[in-house]
Amino acid sequence: MNITKETGGMVPDIENKKPAKKNNLLIRILSALIMLPLAVLIILKGGMAFLILISLLTVLILSEWNGICEKKPLSWLFAVQALCALLLIYQLNIESSFIWISFVSSLISIMAIALLIKAKMIWAVTGFLYAIIPSASFLLIEKQFGGVLVLWMMIVIWSMDTGAYFAGKNIGGPKMSPKISPNKTWSGLIGGAIAAILIGGIYGFYMQDQNISLFSDATILLLLSGLFAILSQMGDLAESAVKRKFSVKDSGSIIPGHGGVMDRVDGVLFVAPAVLIVSNVLYA
């Protein structure tokens, strides 16, 4: 909070605070206008471009996680985690039969380096799983169902975030979890879920000719749009809880106006594995 000294005391500098908020909102909008079209293009293109994007995001998430939990975004622990993650992504891409052996070996290697450098082992392993499971889910969804389903998932989450922001800002009301995320309200959750159901449903309806089973039943499509939207908020709260535990405001600063990569994709990290499981269980 910007402050000024007046009569020996400290009071809020309201005049300076409002322009700062407007400038931050403008930066957020400009960043989104650049990132969203690029993300959509890469998702629909798929192939190597999508693989590179997922690999890059995985490495950045691991770096930010270590920055939060260990205060060292770049370290030997990060190097081992990133190397193991990239190896698993490569093996998943080529459908290697040794991927489970590599996965177990990766966990052992991460625990060993954490023990060696006296890092927090539970957070080292959790961070690796937090990054690699959603990344693997993204790649498998794209391989099995194509970029159209990946884009639907992203649209549901973007709609949830946007709807929650405007509903929470204009309606307000009781907080969901004041200690973890003071800005989240129940009205925001409901408003965001409604937006996700409407926009996710419309997208799925117009993409029925893409031969994706999840879009074939309108009731299931709308229900899953709402459920996955709410799940994305649980992912957001989970990341907020980790940041609060380690007294960190943002996971990073790589995205102007938004913070770090984790701050933008925290909801997706919970939803991607769920979409993969549901798509395979219901429509295998």
PDB file of C-alpha atoms in Angstrom, residues 93-249:
ATOM      1  CA  ASN A  93       5.803 -38.176 -26.379  1.00  0.00           C
ATOM      2  CA  ILE A  94       7.506 -41.176 -27.970  1.00  0.00           C
ATOM      3  CA  GLU A  95       5.294 -43.579 -25.966  1.00  0.00           C
ATOM      4  CA  SER A  96       8.255 -45.275 -24.308  1.00  0.00           C
ATOM      5  CA  SER A  97       7.541 -48.524 -22.465  1.00  0.00           C
ATOM      6  CA  PHE A  98      10.083 -47.519 -19.795  1.00  0.00           C
ATOM      7  CA  ILE A  99       8.241 -44.421 -18.627  1.00  0.00           C
ATOM      8  CA  TRP A 100       7.111 -45.879 -15.287  1.00  0.00           C
ATOM      9  CA  ILE A 101      10.658 -46.969 -14.501  1.00  0.00           C
ATOM     10  CA  SER A 102      11.814 -43.443 -15.315  1.00  0.00           C
ATOM     11  CA  PHE A 103       9.062 -41.971 -13.142  1.00  0.00           C
ATOM     12  CA  VAL A 104      10.081 -43.997 -10.091  1.00  0.00           C
ATOM     13  CA  SER A 105      13.757 -43.271 -10.769  1.00  0.00           C
ATOM     14  CA  SER A 106      12.940 -39.562 -10.964  1.00  0.00           C
ATOM     15  CA  LEU A 107      11.267 -39.603  -7.550  1.00  0.00           C
ATOM     16  CA  ILE A 108      14.240 -41.425  -6.029  1.00  0.00           C
ATOM     17  CA  SER A 109      16.686 -38.966  -7.617  1.00  0.00           C
ATOM     18  CA  ILE A 110      14.735 -35.957  -6.341  1.00  0.00           C
ATOM     19  CA  MET A 111      14.555 -37.366  -2.818  1.00  0.00           C
ATOM     20  CA  ALA A 112      18.286 -38.106  -2.918  1.00  0.00           C
ATOM     21  CA  ILE A 113      19.292 -34.602  -4.025  1.00  0.00           C
ATOM     22  CA  ALA A 114      16.884 -33.049  -1.509  1.00  0.00           C
ATOM     23  CA  LEU A 115      18.502 -35.102   1.250  1.00  0.00           C
ATOM     24  CA  LEU A 116      21.984 -34.227   0.013  1.00  0.00           C
ATOM     25  CA  ILE A 117      21.447 -30.462  -0.064  1.00  0.00           C
ATOM     26  CA  LYS A 118      19.181 -30.517   3.010  1.00  0.00           C
ATOM     27  CA  ALA A 119      16.116 -29.252   1.160  1.00  0.00           C
ATOM     28  CA  LYS A 120      12.534 -29.861   2.290  1.00  0.00           C
ATOM     29  CA  MET A 121      11.990 -33.338   0.818  1.00  0.00           C
ATOM     30  CA  ILE A 122       8.191 -33.379   1.024  1.00  0.00           C
ATOM     31  CA  TRP A 123       7.971 -30.068  -0.826  1.00  0.00           C
ATOM     32  CA  ALA A 124      10.573 -31.163  -3.378  1.00  0.00           C
ATOM     33  CA  VAL A 125       8.550 -34.266  -4.279  1.00  0.00           C
ATOM     34  CA  THR A 126       5.216 -32.437  -4.122  1.00  0.00           C
ATOM     35  CA  GLY A 127       6.511 -29.714  -6.436  1.00  0.00           C
ATOM     36  CA  PHE A 128       7.691 -32.269  -8.977  1.00  0.00           C
ATOM     37  CA  LEU A 129       4.329 -34.058  -8.970  1.00  0.00           C
ATOM     38  CA  TYR A 130       2.521 -30.713  -9.070  1.00  0.00           C
ATOM     39  CA  ALA A 131       4.315 -29.895 -12.321  1.00  0.00           C
ATOM     40  CA  ILE A 132       4.647 -33.236 -14.103  1.00  0.00           C
ATOM     41  CA  ILE A 133       1.181 -34.772 -13.567  1.00  0.00           C
ATOM     42  CA  PRO A 134      -0.734 -31.891 -15.213  1.00  0.00           C
ATOM     43  CA  SER A 135       1.892 -31.625 -17.969  1.00  0.00           C
ATOM     44  CA  ALA A 136       1.564 -35.317 -18.756  1.00  0.00           C
ATOM     45  CA  SER A 137      -2.224 -34.954 -18.674  1.00  0.00           C
ATOM     46  CA  PHE A 138      -2.090 -32.102 -21.185  1.00  0.00           C
ATOM     47  CA  LEU A 139       0.050 -34.120 -23.571  1.00  0.00           C
ATOM     48  CA  LEU A 140      -2.171 -37.198 -23.309  1.00  0.00           C
ATOM     49  CA  ILE A 141      -5.361 -35.176 -23.830  1.00  0.00           C
ATOM     50  CA  GLU A 142      -3.868 -33.581 -26.938  1.00  0.00           C
ATOM     51  CA  LYS A 143      -2.652 -36.942 -28.254  1.00  0.00           C
ATOM     52  CA  GLN A 144      -5.917 -38.799 -27.611  1.00  0.00           C
ATOM     53  CA  PHE A 145      -8.556 -36.141 -28.256  1.00  0.00           C
ATOM     54  CA  GLY A 146      -6.802 -33.269 -30.016  1.00  0.00           C
ATOM     55  CA  GLY A 147      -6.396 -29.571 -29.367  1.00  0.00           C
ATOM     56  CA  VAL A 148     -10.154 -28.947 -29.534  1.00  0.00           C
ATOM     57  CA  LEU A 149     -10.664 -30.616 -26.137  1.00  0.00           C
ATOM     58  CA  VAL A 150      -7.611 -28.867 -24.673  1.00  0.00           C
ATOM     59  CA  LEU A 151      -9.015 -25.539 -25.838  1.00  0.00           C
ATOM     60  CA  TRP A 152     -12.445 -26.343 -24.338  1.00  0.00           C
ATOM     61  CA  MET A 153     -10.767 -26.987 -20.994  1.00  0.00           C
ATOM     62  CA  MET A 154      -8.918 -23.674 -21.188  1.00  0.00           C
ATOM     63  CA  ILE A 155     -12.072 -21.783 -22.226  1.00  0.00           C
ATOM     64  CA  VAL A 156     -13.952 -23.215 -19.243  1.00  0.00           C
ATOM     65  CA  ILE A 157     -11.206 -22.037 -16.879  1.00  0.00           C
ATOM     66  CA  TRP A 158     -10.790 -18.621 -18.513  1.00  0.00           C
ATOM     67  CA  SER A 159     -14.565 -18.129 -18.347  1.00  0.00           C
ATOM     68  CA  MET A 160     -14.553 -19.146 -14.694  1.00  0.00           C
ATOM     69  CA  ASP A 161     -11.789 -16.684 -13.833  1.00  0.00           C
ATOM     70  CA  THR A 162     -13.406 -13.812 -15.733  1.00  0.00           C
ATOM     71  CA  GLY A 163     -16.911 -14.483 -14.422  1.00  0.00           C
ATOM     72  CA  ALA A 164     -15.637 -14.858 -10.861  1.00  0.00           C
ATOM     73  CA  TYR A 165     -13.731 -11.574 -11.088  1.00  0.00           C
ATOM     74  CA  PHE A 166     -16.706  -9.510 -12.238  1.00  0.00           C
ATOM     75  CA  ALA A 167     -19.280 -11.260 -10.036  1.00  0.00           C
ATOM     76  CA  GLY A 168     -17.091 -10.976  -6.959  1.00  0.00           C
ATOM     77  CA  LYS A 169     -16.243  -7.347  -7.694  1.00  0.00           C
ATOM     78  CA  ASN A 170     -19.826  -6.226  -8.313  1.00  0.00           C
ATOM     79  CA  ILE A 171     -21.773  -8.470  -5.928  1.00  0.00           C
ATOM     80  CA  GLY A 172     -19.255  -9.199  -3.176  1.00  0.00           C
ATOM     81  CA  GLY A 173     -20.589 -11.007  -0.136  1.00  0.00           C
ATOM     82  CA  PRO A 174     -19.159 -13.744   2.092  1.00  0.00           C
ATOM     83  CA  LYS A 175     -15.567 -14.857   1.504  1.00  0.00           C
ATOM     84  CA  MET A 176     -14.813 -18.441   0.520  1.00  0.00           C
ATOM     85  CA  SER A 177     -11.625 -18.706   2.529  1.00  0.00           C
ATOM     86  CA  PRO A 178     -10.559 -15.385   4.090  1.00  0.00           C
ATOM     87  CA  LYS A 179      -7.359 -16.767   5.602  1.00  0.00           C
ATOM     88  CA  ILE A 180      -6.117 -18.362   2.386  1.00  0.00           C
ATOM     89  CA  SER A 181      -7.465 -16.085  -0.348  1.00  0.00           C
ATOM     90  CA  PRO A 182      -9.243 -12.976   1.009  1.00  0.00           C
ATOM     91  CA  ASN A 183     -10.449 -11.820  -2.426  1.00  0.00           C
ATOM     92  CA  LYS A 184     -12.421 -14.947  -3.325  1.00  0.00           C
ATOM     93  CA  THR A 185     -16.155 -14.796  -2.634  1.00  0.00           C
ATOM     94  CA  TRP A 186     -19.002 -17.280  -2.947  1.00  0.00           C
ATOM     95  CA  SER A 187     -20.719 -14.913  -5.373  1.00  0.00           C
ATOM     96  CA  GLY A 188     -17.582 -14.996  -7.506  1.00  0.00           C
ATOM     97  CA  LEU A 189     -17.561 -18.800  -7.470  1.00  0.00           C
ATOM     98  CA  ILE A 190     -21.208 -18.985  -8.524  1.00  0.00           C
ATOM     99  CA  GLY A 191     -20.894 -16.236 -11.128  1.00  0.00           C
ATOM    100  CA  GLY A 192     -17.765 -17.822 -12.566  1.00  0.00           C
ATOM    101  CA  ALA A 193     -19.357 -21.275 -12.706  1.00  0.00           C
ATOM    102  CA  ILE A 194     -22.380 -19.878 -14.563  1.00  0.00           C
ATOM    103  CA  ALA A 195     -20.091 -18.149 -17.074  1.00  0.00           C
ATOM    104  CA  ALA A 196     -18.094 -21.368 -17.556  1.00  0.00           C
ATOM    105  CA  ILE A 197     -21.254 -23.437 -18.071  1.00  0.00           C
ATOM    106  CA  LEU A 198     -22.612 -21.003 -20.659  1.00  0.00           C
ATOM    107  CA  ILE A 199     -19.416 -20.417 -22.629  1.00  0.00           C
ATOM    108  CA  GLY A 200     -18.084 -23.971 -22.254  1.00  0.00           C
ATOM    109  CA  GLY A 201     -21.481 -25.296 -23.327  1.00  0.00           C
ATOM    110  CA  ILE A 202     -21.671 -23.034 -26.376  1.00  0.00           C
ATOM    111  CA  TYR A 203     -18.140 -23.995 -27.454  1.00  0.00           C
ATOM    112  CA  GLY A 204     -18.869 -27.716 -27.020  1.00  0.00           C
ATOM    113  CA  PHE A 205     -22.155 -27.420 -28.919  1.00  0.00           C
ATOM    114  CA  TYR A 206     -20.479 -25.815 -31.926  1.00  0.00           C
ATOM    115  CA  MET A 207     -17.644 -28.344 -31.831  1.00  0.00           C
ATOM    116  CA  GLN A 208     -19.853 -31.445 -31.903  1.00  0.00           C
ATOM    117  CA  ASP A 209     -18.721 -32.192 -35.451  1.00  0.00           C
ATOM    118  CA  GLN A 210     -15.175 -32.745 -34.127  1.00  0.00           C
ATOM    119  CA  ASN A 211     -16.193 -36.245 -32.991  1.00  0.00           C
ATOM    120  CA  ILE A 212     -15.410 -35.677 -29.298  1.00  0.00           C
ATOM    121  CA  SER A 213     -17.715 -37.830 -27.188  1.00  0.00           C
ATOM    122  CA  LEU A 214     -17.707 -35.418 -24.244  1.00  0.00           C
ATOM    123  CA  PHE A 215     -19.524 -32.872 -26.437  1.00  0.00           C
ATOM    124  CA  SER A 216     -22.205 -35.317 -27.637  1.00  0.00           C
ATOM    125  CA  ASP A 217     -24.451 -35.132 -24.557  1.00  0.00           C
ATOM    126  CA  ALA A 218     -25.585 -31.591 -23.693  1.00  0.00           C
ATOM    127  CA  THR A 219     -26.388 -32.421 -20.063  1.00  0.00           C
ATOM    128  CA  ILE A 220     -22.983 -33.969 -19.403  1.00  0.00           C
ATOM    129  CA  LEU A 221     -21.245 -31.156 -21.283  1.00  0.00           C
ATOM    130  CA  LEU A 222     -22.887 -28.465 -19.136  1.00  0.00           C
ATOM    131  CA  LEU A 223     -22.404 -30.437 -15.917  1.00  0.00           C
ATOM    132  CA  LEU A 224     -18.709 -31.034 -16.560  1.00  0.00           C
ATOM    133  CA  SER A 225     -18.176 -27.406 -17.579  1.00  0.00           C
ATOM    134  CA  GLY A 226     -19.469 -26.356 -14.163  1.00  0.00           C
ATOM    135  CA  LEU A 227     -17.650 -29.041 -12.187  1.00  0.00           C
ATOM    136  CA  PHE A 228     -14.286 -28.448 -13.859  1.00  0.00           C
ATOM    137  CA  ALA A 229     -14.719 -24.694 -13.398  1.00  0.00           C
ATOM    138  CA  ILE A 230     -15.239 -25.147  -9.657  1.00  0.00           C
ATOM    139  CA  LEU A 231     -12.305 -27.571  -9.515  1.00  0.00           C
ATOM    140  CA  SER A 232     -10.094 -24.895 -11.074  1.00  0.00           C
ATOM    141  CA  GLN A 233     -10.892 -22.642  -8.125  1.00  0.00           C
ATOM    142  CA  MET A 234      -9.779 -25.400  -5.761  1.00  0.00           C
ATOM    143  CA  GLY A 235      -6.469 -25.416  -7.622  1.00  0.00           C
ATOM    144  CA  ASP A 236      -6.257 -21.668  -7.189  1.00  0.00           C
ATOM    145  CA  LEU A 237      -6.902 -21.987  -3.444  1.00  0.00           C
ATOM    146  CA  ALA A 238      -4.307 -24.763  -3.134  1.00  0.00           C
ATOM    147  CA  GLU A 239      -1.613 -22.570  -4.689  1.00  0.00           C
ATOM    148  CA  SER A 240      -2.686 -19.660  -2.486  1.00  0.00           C
ATOM    149  CA  ALA A 241      -2.337 -21.886   0.585  1.00  0.00           C
ATOM    150  CA  VAL A 242       1.231 -22.814  -0.387  1.00  0.00           C
ATOM    151  CA  LYS A 243       2.168 -19.181  -1.023  1.00  0.00           C
ATOM    152  CA  ARG A 244       0.622 -18.108   2.274  1.00  0.00           C
ATOM    153  CA  LYS A 245       2.518 -20.828   4.148  1.00  0.00           C
ATOM    154  CA  PHE A 246       5.802 -19.495   2.796  1.00  0.00           C
ATOM    155  CA  SER A 247       4.738 -15.817   3.023  1.00  0.00           C
ATOM    156  CA  VAL A 248       4.894 -15.192  -0.728  1.00  0.00           C
ATOM    157  CA  LYS A 249       2.502 -12.903  -2.620  1.00  0.00           C
TER     158      LYS A 249
END
